[in-house]
C-alpha cells in the first residue's frame, strides 16, 4: 500500500484501524522502537559530553554502552519474538502472549517514566517475557535469547564503527537513531509493508522530526530517505525471495531463502566488503567490522532456526533428535555460509 | 491396536481430560464427538504429543509409548484444525520437506508428494505458495502433510471444515482407503451425519470425560437431533 493510497483512504474516511488486525500492535511496537532509540541517542550524547571532562571518561563510556545494550536488547528481542511468532501454531502463539504483554507494558512505561528507569524497565520486561516463554518451544526461547545477545553484540560493534567512521559531532545522535531505526524496521519489514505501514511511516517521521539531535530538515529528509529505501528494499526482497527460492531444489533451503531478513543479510554482506576496504586504511577496525558482520549473520541463522522449530514441535511433529535436526538444517546452513562468503570470495577473485 | 488408558490432561489449573480410556483396533475409524470445549481437540493434541498429559498411558500394539517421542512421531500423523501449512513454501515443496523431515530420500518424498497431491485433487495447486491457497485447499494440504510419512495412526481434527462437497466426498473415500490399509483413524468432528457411514465407533466426550461409546452407523447421530419447536422462537 503506497502512501498516496493510504492518504486517499484516510480522505475517503474509509480508514478504520480496528479493521486491520495488528494495527495497534504495530503502532505500539514502532513507537517503542523509536522511543528506545531516542533514549539511546540522548544517553550516548550525554556520555560523549561527560567523556570530555577529567575523570568522567570511563564512567560515561560505561554508562553509554550499558544503556545501549539494554535499550537494543529491549528493542530487538521482542521484535524478533513477535516476528517469529507468525510461524507458530495457535497454541504456541497463545503461550507467547506474555511476551507480547510484557513488551507492550514496557512501551507504555516508556511513555511515562524517566529515561534510565525506562531502559531498565524495557530490559526487565524482555527478560520476564523470555522467562514466560513456552515450555513447548523452549529451544525457540533459548534461541531468541541467543539471537538477542548476538544482535546486541553486532549492533554495538556496528554502532562503534559508525561513530569511528563519522567522527564526533552533533549529528551522532541522528546517525545512531537513523541506523538503529533502519535496523529495527529492516528486521521487521512488515511494519512498513503491513496494513498500517503508511501511517507507521508518517508516525516515525513525525517522531524523528521532533528530535533535537540535528537540524529538523536534515532529520526529516534522512528519515524519509530511510523509510523510502526500506520500503523499496522490503518489496524488492519479497520479489527476490520468490525468484531465488524457486531455483533451489531442497525445500529447507527455499524456506531459509524466503524467511531470512534480506535487508539485514545485505547489510552484513556490505559490512564484509567494508571490512576488506578498511584493511589498508584502518587495520584496527577490520576485526570489529568483520566481527559485526559475522555476528549479524549468526543472528540471522539463529532466527531462522527459531522460526523453523515448528517443523519439530508443531503439528508436523518430525523426529527431533540431534541427527535429525542436523540432517534437515545442513543444506540451509551450507546455503547460508555460501551466501555469507560470497562477497569475500568475489573480492578474493578480483584481487587475484 | 491403540489403547488409551485413563488419559488425563490439565492446561494450567484446568483439568481438560479426565481419565479417558478407549480401545481403537487397527483399520478402524473412531469419531470423537461432543460439544465445543468437550476436549476433542485436546485429546488429539495429547495423542499427537503436542500437549503433555498429566496422567494415564497410551499403548500401541501392547507397548506403552512415549507420546512426543521420535518413535511415536513416526507412527502418528496429525492434521490439526488450525493452520498447519508452511506459508513460505508451495504445496509440493512442503510435502517434500515433510517427507525429508521423516527421513525419506528426496526422490521418494517427491513421488509421495505428487501422488498425495493427485489423490487429494491438489495437482493444479502444486506450485502455488501455501499462503495464497483457500482455506479448503489448505485443509486438504494439511491432510496430505499428515499422511506423507505413511503413519499407522492418523489423527484428524475437524477435517471437513472448509471443504467443498466434492472435497468432503473425496475425504470419505480416503478414510475408507486408509482403513482398508490397516490404519487407525481418530477423527474429531461435528459432521457426524456425514461421517457416520464410514466410521466404526463414536466416542462422545463431555467435559473432558467419555460420556458414551457407540457403534457408528447411519443412525448414530439420531440421538442428537432435536427439532426446534415454534414456541422456542415464537418471534421468528
Short mmCIF file of C-alpha atoms in Angstrom, two decimals, chain A residues 89-91 95 249-252 254-255 258-259 307 310-321 324 327-328, chain B residues 45 50-52 70 73-74 78 80 82-84 86 88-90 93 96-98 100-103 106 110 129 145:
data_model
loop_
_atom_site.label_atom_id
_atom_site.label_comp_id
_atom_site.label_asym_id
_atom_site.label_seq_id
_atom_site.Cartn_x
_atom_site.Cartn_y
_atom_site.Cartn_z
CA UNK A 89 0.86 -22.69 15.83
CA UNK A 90 -2.14 -21.30 17.64
CA UNK A 91 -1.32 -22.92 20.95
CA UNK A 95 1.83 -19.20 25.04
CA UNK A 249 16.00 -27.89 -5.08
CA UNK A 250 15.90 -28.54 -1.34
CA UNK A 251 12.76 -27.18 0.34
CA UNK A 252 14.60 -26.32 3.55
CA UNK A 254 13.82 -22.39 0.00
CA UNK A 255 12.38 -21.95 3.47
CA UNK A 258 12.24 -16.89 1.75
CA UNK A 259 12.35 -16.45 5.52
CA UNK A 307 11.26 -19.89 13.34
CA UNK A 310 7.56 -25.67 14.34
CA UNK A 311 8.86 -28.35 11.99
CA UNK A 312 9.78 -30.39 15.03
CA UNK A 313 7.50 -29.11 17.77
CA UNK A 314 4.44 -28.24 15.71
CA UNK A 315 1.73 -30.41 14.25
CA UNK A 316 4.13 -31.76 11.64
CA UNK A 317 6.00 -33.25 14.59
CA UNK A 318 9.10 -34.51 12.83
CA UNK A 319 11.63 -36.55 14.83
CA UNK A 320 13.76 -34.05 16.69
CA UNK A 321 16.97 -35.87 17.58
CA UNK A 324 17.53 -35.47 12.51
CA UNK A 327 20.28 -33.61 8.53
CA UNK A 328 17.43 -31.19 7.98
CA UNK B 45 -3.20 -32.99 20.68
CA UNK B 50 1.80 -31.69 21.15
CA UNK B 51 0.27 -31.28 24.59
CA UNK B 52 1.76 -33.11 27.59
CA UNK B 70 10.64 -39.79 18.00
CA UNK B 73 6.23 -39.19 15.86
CA UNK B 74 6.98 -41.66 13.07
CA UNK B 78 -1.82 -35.26 12.79
CA UNK B 80 -4.95 -30.01 13.18
CA UNK B 82 -5.92 -24.62 12.57
CA UNK B 83 -3.28 -23.75 10.04
CA UNK B 84 -0.64 -26.41 9.76
CA UNK B 86 4.16 -23.52 5.90
CA UNK B 88 6.59 -19.70 2.60
CA UNK B 89 6.57 -22.95 0.60
CA UNK B 90 4.45 -24.26 -2.23
CA UNK B 93 7.69 -28.15 -1.63
CA UNK B 96 8.71 -32.92 0.03
CA UNK B 97 10.15 -31.17 3.08
CA UNK B 98 7.80 -33.09 5.36
CA UNK B 100 12.56 -35.43 4.15
CA UNK B 101 11.99 -34.45 7.77
CA UNK B 102 10.86 -38.01 8.38
CA UNK B 103 13.99 -39.39 6.77
CA UNK B 106 14.40 -36.91 -1.69
CA UNK B 110 8.83 -36.24 -4.31
CA UNK B 129 2.51 -20.79 -2.43
CA UNK B 145 1.13 -33.38 5.28
#
